[in-house]
Amino acid sequence: MVAPAIQPQTDSHQYEAKTLAIATALLGATREKKNLFAQMRDQMRWDDKIMDFAMANPGLKVQLFRFIDALPALRSKPEIARHLQEYLSAEEVELPGVLKGLLNFTDPASAPGKLAATTVAPAVETLAYRYISGEKMDQAIKAIERMRKDKLTFTMDLLGEAVITEAEAQAYLQRYLDLMEQLSAAAKNWKTIDAIDVAEGKELSKVQVSVKLTAFYSQFDPLDEAGSRSGVSDRIRTLLRRAAELGVMVHFDMEQYKYKDLTLAILKDILMEEEFRQRDDLGVTLQAYLQDSYDDLKDLVVWAKERGTPVSVRLVKGAYWDQETITARQNDWPSPVYSQKVSTDANFERMTRLLLENHQYLYAAIGSHNVRSQAYAMAIAEELNIPKRNIELQVLYGMADKLAKTLADQGYRVRVYTPFGELIPGMSYLIRRLLENTANSSFLRQNLEDTPVETLLAAPEFAEEDREPGGRGDWEPPFENAADTDYAIADQRTAAFAALKTVRQQIGQRYSPIINGEAVNTDTSFDSVNPSNPKELIGKVGMASQEQAEQAIAVAKAAFPAWAATPASERANILRRAADIMESRRHELNAWIVLEVGKPLGQADPETSEAIDFCRFYADEMERLDGGYTYDYPGENNRYRYFPHGIGLVISPWNFPMAITTGMTVASLVAGNCTLMKPAENSSVIGAKIAEILYEAGIPKGVLQFLPAKGSTVGAYMVEHPDIHMITFTGSRAVGCRIYAEAAQLRPGQKHLKRVVAEMGGKNGIIIDESADLDQAVQGVVYSAFGYSGQKCSACSRVIVVESVYDTFIHRLVEATRSLQVGIAEAPGTTVGPVVDAAAQAKIKEYIETGKQESTLALEMPAPDTGYFVGPTVFTDVAPDAVIAQEEIFGPVLAVIKVKDFETALTVANNTDYGLTGGLYSRTPSHIERVQNEFAVGNLYINRSITGAIVSRHPFGGFKMSGVGSKAGGPDYLLQFLEPRHVSENVQRQGFAPIEGVD
């Protein structure tokens, strides 16, 4: 629904005088000086000292908050002392004297170490319970009853672990059903307080709960709009029905930006259903730091008018600014949030005004600790004589107690957002509150620091840099990667699904080898089929013969001199044109990847981005290298320059048919080598599309030959051919080693040694230590192990878990894996699609049978009978030297290994023939430092998934039996495709040579 323009009913300036008067009075009431006893008490409390330290030193603040984040996972005083010392001994930390004294110990298990632990840990716990009402229900109810004595009402939010399994999603619903039951029972004993329980003569519910819509379904994903709607809607209806029976109000929180549009759409639809349409005790949340939030509010006004019964809108500034900014920058997306706090404040007031001027359609819940923001709402409410039912003011528990009481004294209904739950899952909430309290731009901090009243209460105006939507502020990336498709945007989803339909109408065509720019007929062909449905022919691909390979090599040899002489800038510009063509055809190329190799759309799209990035990155790199190096001395000029080898053979894999094939091919081409491109048989249609794009971009006919062929015969012939100068290969260890050996043989007529760049897979492990954030770890392992059915060379196939967290991790890992959806690749809800072909399927199943003999089968998920499917499989109690822990399986099979401690974990992780990718989930600084030096892998990922390398940011490649050569997408990759030459020229003539700087 697109809202028509809604004009404000009044001029905003008419509210300004009243706003300032109210704000000044509120500020005076909340800035009362502390008495001497209170000042002395605060000087003695460590929880207050922690806040003071954080506000005084930015470096200390970061490390201190990281320690606080890790603290609940630490199980002993020595562990706490060790982590405290490791975090606060970082170079960037400037320690106050009292902390230096506290950390002055050499042994964490010593008495001074334990003293540090017993000093700081209780202080953090005390700090947490400033913002969390309790871990047990009786604690929370007592907190509520204390608030009610001050004429404050509440909304309760259940803290908990991230919902990453369907069992947890169901448990989340049940916890809220139980919570509503318990609070309703307690509320029967509460006396009615007119200020908060009655409005316009109508009694309001004494109980309100706040819920997160996405927590009702563990696989919530905007790409799968229909599946996400289905997954959450019935659970929401169950909640709302029970709430109606108990007389409980329900409010829906807003989370990350990517969920916003779908969250609002789902709620609008449910709340428009006849069963719920008359309910006025329900609410939604909008975040003013989002640049499109004002338009969202206008849409809600239109929707509410149609609905006929008001709902509440909780208006907040927003709690995920850092996360939203980082997400946008990492994905090269426009930032959804305002870059400056003042702009958020200005938008908040604009939204407050729109909301209150439509109070008959939407009830307002103004959530802010900014005195100016609350005063602005109060000024409008008084000016428009808004009924008491239609507005309430909100604060967070423990954040603005004095303000809350002052607002209540002014006769407003004040609701306190009250978190309840265990400390460990509540830690992320605590960190957000600490960040809010200590931020330089925080009103609370500025108020504490006695910022001048006229500055605090000035009317906010949009910052100049926020007047245009999007953008990324003053940050510029070192290399501008192609932006992945943001499937949270409905138009992008529509375009993606339309492309799938269009491409499906083009399947079944014939694709031939291309030699010297002409398609050639072949005697044999290969049927490339859809792994999700092998009866569906994607393309019939002509297989080049040995004679045709010989012809292609001759054509390339003839074309080489002209291509080598083509200026590097011209070759680079061809690659840039190819990148632009790929970007314009992105949705179509994604569809081919989905259909030909069975990669789900959410993983196909980043692959297309990677292909685009390879074109642009290698174009830039070639122009950089083309300048060469100058080492001049008086009387002598020295030049160091790069030249192409000659003819390159590219043998590419099926698992990244777009990205890796493109990357290897364009690297060879831009360096000036004529190139033979031999794609894997079962991804040859995608190879044909790449060749088509490169020809369209301007690659001359004889320079690139497209040669689909049988690898064991024609491929081997080309590897051995004396006119081939370089072989670039990605694939299995067995084939890679064979190519390496064959290329080393000198053939008759061969006048050069062949260069081989080979990437040959891995047996990649992730370590989970005792301090790991298990929410992150479980999600990262599941994604790394089962994304694209485990068919990435970087995929996690071993997870090595320290025994103290092993049982907890295993339980959540198995349930998270069980929650994945196995199905055809093109279904938007699929998280695990097929494996590539029948041979791969059979091989993986053999390994699963082996695993059953040597370890414990924790989970083997069912899979569709039609297609090449293997359900995600998890083995536990796996010995480090077991077959499934040592051999590359290349499928959705995960081996979990239990170890005593981190030291053992690192030894086990390195005990493999491979060295490609590895990971660590830890919040222990010394462990993070050690793996960077001791974990023997080419790509190490810390506290994140181990797949999804991005060009320039994560140059990719390994060593040991994972391959040979430099890293793809890195600064030295192109050097492998070039021969360096040096020229030294004596520029003296008859003893004369110009000397720089001398006349």
Short mmCIF file of N, CA, C and O in Angstrom, two decimals, residues 198-259:
data_model
loop_
_atom_site.label_atom_id
_atom_site.label_comp_id
_atom_site.label_asym_id
_atom_site.label_seq_id
_atom_site.Cartn_x
_atom_site.Cartn_y
_atom_site.Cartn_z
N VAL A 198 -7.00 3.24 33.74
CA VAL A 198 -8.29 3.73 33.27
C VAL A 198 -8.06 4.90 32.33
O VAL A 198 -7.19 5.74 32.57
N ALA A 199 -8.82 4.96 31.25
CA ALA A 199 -8.77 6.09 30.32
C ALA A 199 -10.15 6.32 29.74
O ALA A 199 -10.79 5.38 29.26
N GLU A 200 -10.60 7.55 29.78
CA GLU A 200 -11.93 7.95 29.28
C GLU A 200 -13.01 7.04 29.86
O GLU A 200 -13.94 6.62 29.15
N GLY A 201 -12.88 6.69 31.13
CA GLY A 201 -13.88 5.87 31.80
C GLY A 201 -13.81 4.40 31.47
O GLY A 201 -14.59 3.60 32.00
N LYS A 202 -12.87 4.02 30.61
CA LYS A 202 -12.75 2.61 30.20
C LYS A 202 -11.52 2.01 30.86
O LYS A 202 -10.44 2.59 30.85
N GLU A 203 -11.70 0.81 31.44
CA GLU A 203 -10.59 0.16 32.10
C GLU A 203 -9.65 -0.46 31.07
O GLU A 203 -10.08 -1.12 30.12
N LEU A 204 -8.36 -0.21 31.25
CA LEU A 204 -7.34 -0.78 30.38
C LEU A 204 -6.75 -2.02 31.03
O LEU A 204 -6.79 -2.17 32.26
N SER A 205 -6.19 -2.87 30.21
CA SER A 205 -5.53 -4.04 30.78
C SER A 205 -4.34 -3.60 31.62
O SER A 205 -3.61 -2.67 31.26
N LYS A 206 -4.13 -4.30 32.70
CA LYS A 206 -2.97 -4.01 33.55
C LYS A 206 -1.71 -4.69 33.04
O LYS A 206 -0.61 -4.44 33.55
N VAL A 207 -1.86 -5.56 32.05
CA VAL A 207 -0.73 -6.36 31.55
C VAL A 207 -0.52 -6.11 30.06
O VAL A 207 -1.47 -6.17 29.27
N GLN A 208 0.72 -5.83 29.70
CA GLN A 208 1.09 -5.78 28.28
C GLN A 208 2.40 -6.53 28.09
O GLN A 208 3.30 -6.46 28.92
N VAL A 209 2.49 -7.27 26.98
CA VAL A 209 3.73 -7.94 26.63
C VAL A 209 4.20 -7.44 25.27
O VAL A 209 3.40 -7.04 24.43
N SER A 210 5.52 -7.46 25.08
CA SER A 210 6.12 -7.07 23.80
C SER A 210 6.82 -8.28 23.21
O SER A 210 7.60 -8.96 23.91
N VAL A 211 6.54 -8.56 21.95
CA VAL A 211 7.07 -9.76 21.29
C VAL A 211 7.80 -9.38 20.01
O VAL A 211 7.56 -8.32 19.43
N LYS A 212 8.68 -10.29 19.57
CA LYS A 212 9.41 -10.12 18.32
C LYS A 212 8.83 -11.09 17.30
O LYS A 212 8.90 -12.30 17.48
N LEU A 213 8.28 -10.56 16.25
CA LEU A 213 7.57 -11.38 15.28
C LEU A 213 8.47 -12.45 14.67
O LEU A 213 8.05 -13.61 14.50
N THR A 214 9.71 -12.11 14.33
CA THR A 214 10.58 -13.08 13.66
C THR A 214 10.92 -14.27 14.55
O THR A 214 11.31 -15.33 14.05
N ALA A 215 10.79 -14.12 15.87
CA ALA A 215 11.13 -15.21 16.78
C ALA A 215 10.11 -16.34 16.75
O ALA A 215 10.35 -17.41 17.31
N PHE A 216 8.98 -16.13 16.08
CA PHE A 216 7.98 -17.18 15.98
C PHE A 216 8.29 -18.19 14.87
O PHE A 216 7.59 -19.19 14.74
N TYR A 217 9.36 -17.92 14.08
CA TYR A 217 9.70 -18.84 12.99
C TYR A 217 11.20 -18.75 12.76
O TYR A 217 11.72 -17.69 12.40
N SER A 218 11.91 -19.85 12.95
CA SER A 218 13.38 -19.82 12.92
C SER A 218 13.94 -19.58 11.54
O SER A 218 15.09 -19.14 11.40
N GLN A 219 13.17 -19.84 10.49
CA GLN A 219 13.67 -19.69 9.13
C GLN A 219 13.11 -18.42 8.46
O GLN A 219 13.05 -18.34 7.24
N PHE A 220 12.73 -17.44 9.26
CA PHE A 220 12.15 -16.20 8.73
C PHE A 220 13.14 -15.55 7.77
O PHE A 220 14.28 -15.26 8.11
N ASP A 221 12.68 -15.31 6.54
CA ASP A 221 13.56 -14.78 5.50
C ASP A 221 12.70 -14.03 4.48
O ASP A 221 11.79 -14.62 3.89
N PRO A 222 12.96 -12.76 4.26
CA PRO A 222 12.15 -12.00 3.30
C PRO A 222 12.13 -12.62 1.90
O PRO A 222 11.14 -12.47 1.17
N LEU A 223 13.21 -13.32 1.51
CA LEU A 223 13.21 -13.96 0.20
C LEU A 223 12.08 -14.97 0.09
O LEU A 223 11.45 -15.12 -0.96
N ASP A 224 11.82 -15.67 1.18
CA ASP A 224 10.72 -16.63 1.22
C ASP A 224 9.52 -15.97 1.90
O ASP A 224 9.15 -16.33 3.01
N GLU A 225 8.91 -15.03 1.22
CA GLU A 225 7.83 -14.26 1.83
C GLU A 225 6.66 -15.16 2.23
O GLU A 225 6.17 -15.09 3.36
N ALA A 226 6.23 -16.02 1.32
CA ALA A 226 5.08 -16.87 1.61
C ALA A 226 5.38 -17.83 2.75
O ALA A 226 4.57 -18.03 3.67
N GLY A 227 6.57 -18.44 2.73
CA GLY A 227 6.94 -19.38 3.78
C GLY A 227 7.07 -18.69 5.13
O GLY A 227 6.68 -19.25 6.16
N SER A 228 7.61 -17.48 5.13
CA SER A 228 7.75 -16.74 6.38
C SER A 228 6.39 -16.35 6.95
O SER A 228 6.15 -16.45 8.16
N ARG A 229 5.50 -15.91 6.07
CA ARG A 229 4.13 -15.59 6.51
C ARG A 229 3.48 -16.82 7.14
O ARG A 229 2.89 -16.75 8.22
N SER A 230 3.59 -17.93 6.45
CA SER A 230 2.97 -19.16 6.94
C SER A 230 3.60 -19.59 8.27
O SER A 230 2.90 -20.03 9.18
N GLY A 231 4.93 -19.42 8.37
CA GLY A 231 5.64 -19.88 9.56
C GLY A 231 5.27 -19.12 10.82
O GLY A 231 5.26 -19.68 11.91
N VAL A 232 4.99 -17.80 10.67
CA VAL A 232 4.71 -17.01 11.87
C VAL A 232 3.23 -16.80 12.13
O VAL A 232 2.81 -16.63 13.28
N SER A 233 2.40 -16.82 11.10
CA SER A 233 1.03 -16.31 11.25
C SER A 233 0.19 -17.13 12.22
O SER A 233 -0.52 -16.57 13.08
N ASP A 234 0.23 -18.44 12.12
CA ASP A 234 -0.60 -19.26 13.02
C ASP A 234 -0.15 -19.10 14.47
O ASP A 234 -0.98 -19.08 15.40
N ARG A 235 1.16 -18.97 14.69
CA ARG A 235 1.64 -18.79 16.05
C ARG A 235 1.23 -17.42 16.60
O ARG A 235 0.91 -17.29 17.78
N ILE A 236 1.23 -16.40 15.73
CA ILE A 236 0.77 -15.08 16.17
C ILE A 236 -0.71 -15.14 16.52
O ILE A 236 -1.15 -14.59 17.54
N ARG A 237 -1.49 -15.82 15.69
CA ARG A 237 -2.93 -15.92 15.98
C ARG A 237 -3.17 -16.64 17.31
O ARG A 237 -4.04 -16.24 18.10
N THR A 238 -2.39 -17.70 17.56
CA THR A 238 -2.52 -18.41 18.84
C THR A 238 -2.24 -17.47 20.01
O THR A 238 -2.97 -17.46 21.01
N LEU A 239 -1.19 -16.67 19.88
CA LEU A 239 -0.84 -15.71 20.92
C LEU A 239 -1.96 -14.69 21.13
O LEU A 239 -2.35 -14.42 22.27
N LEU A 240 -2.46 -14.13 20.04
CA LEU A 240 -3.48 -13.08 20.15
C LEU A 240 -4.79 -13.64 20.72
O LEU A 240 -5.47 -12.95 21.49
N ARG A 241 -5.14 -14.85 20.37
CA ARG A 241 -6.37 -15.44 20.92
C ARG A 241 -6.26 -15.64 22.43
O ARG A 241 -7.19 -15.32 23.18
N ARG A 242 -5.10 -16.16 22.87
CA ARG A 242 -4.93 -16.37 24.30
C ARG A 242 -4.87 -15.03 25.02
O ARG A 242 -5.39 -14.88 26.14
N ALA A 243 -4.24 -14.04 24.41
CA ALA A 243 -4.17 -12.71 25.02
C ALA A 243 -5.57 -12.13 25.20
O ALA A 243 -5.87 -11.51 26.22
N ALA A 244 -6.44 -12.35 24.22
CA ALA A 244 -7.81 -11.86 24.32
C ALA A 244 -8.54 -12.53 25.48
O ALA A 244 -9.28 -11.89 26.24
N GLU A 245 -8.33 -13.83 25.63
CA GLU A 245 -8.98 -14.56 26.73
C GLU A 245 -8.53 -14.04 28.09
O GLU A 245 -9.32 -13.97 29.04
N LEU A 246 -7.25 -13.66 28.17
CA LEU A 246 -6.69 -13.22 29.44
C LEU A 246 -6.80 -11.70 29.64
O LEU A 246 -6.50 -11.20 30.72
N GLY A 247 -7.20 -11.00 28.58
CA GLY A 247 -7.26 -9.55 28.67
C GLY A 247 -5.89 -8.89 28.69
O GLY A 247 -5.67 -7.90 29.39
N VAL A 248 -4.95 -9.42 27.91
CA VAL A 248 -3.58 -8.92 27.86
C VAL A 248 -3.37 -8.14 26.57
O VAL A 248 -3.78 -8.59 25.49
N MET A 249 -2.72 -7.00 26.67
CA MET A 249 -2.34 -6.23 25.48
C MET A 249 -1.06 -6.82 24.89
O MET A 249 -0.16 -7.25 25.63
N VAL A 250 -0.95 -6.80 23.56
CA VAL A 250 0.23 -7.35 22.88
C VAL A 250 0.81 -6.27 21.97
O VAL A 250 0.08 -5.66 21.18
N HIS A 251 2.11 -6.08 22.08
CA HIS A 251 2.78 -5.12 21.22
C HIS A 251 3.92 -5.82 20.48
O HIS A 251 4.64 -6.63 21.07
N PHE A 252 4.05 -5.50 19.20
CA PHE A 252 5.07 -6.15 18.37
C PHE A 252 6.26 -5.21 18.20
O PHE A 252 6.13 -4.09 17.71
N ASP A 253 7.42 -5.67 18.65
CA ASP A 253 8.65 -4.90 18.49
C ASP A 253 9.11 -4.92 17.04
O ASP A 253 8.72 -5.80 16.25
N MET A 254 9.99 -3.98 16.72
CA MET A 254 10.62 -3.97 15.40
C MET A 254 12.09 -4.30 15.57
O MET A 254 12.73 -3.85 16.53
N GLU A 255 12.61 -5.09 14.64
CA GLU A 255 14.00 -5.54 14.75
C GLU A 255 14.83 -4.95 13.62
O GLU A 255 14.72 -3.77 13.31
N GLN A 256 15.68 -5.78 12.99
CA GLN A 256 16.57 -5.28 11.96
C GLN A 256 15.79 -4.82 10.72
O GLN A 256 14.70 -5.31 10.43
N TYR A 257 16.40 -3.93 9.99
CA TYR A 257 15.75 -3.31 8.83
C TYR A 257 15.30 -4.35 7.80
O TYR A 257 14.23 -4.20 7.19
N LYS A 258 16.09 -5.40 7.61
CA LYS A 258 15.75 -6.36 6.56
C LYS A 258 14.41 -7.05 6.82
O LYS A 258 13.79 -7.59 5.90
N TYR A 259 13.96 -7.05 8.08
CA TYR A 259 12.69 -7.69 8.41
C TYR A 259 11.52 -6.71 8.43
O TYR A 259 10.37 -7.13 8.55
#
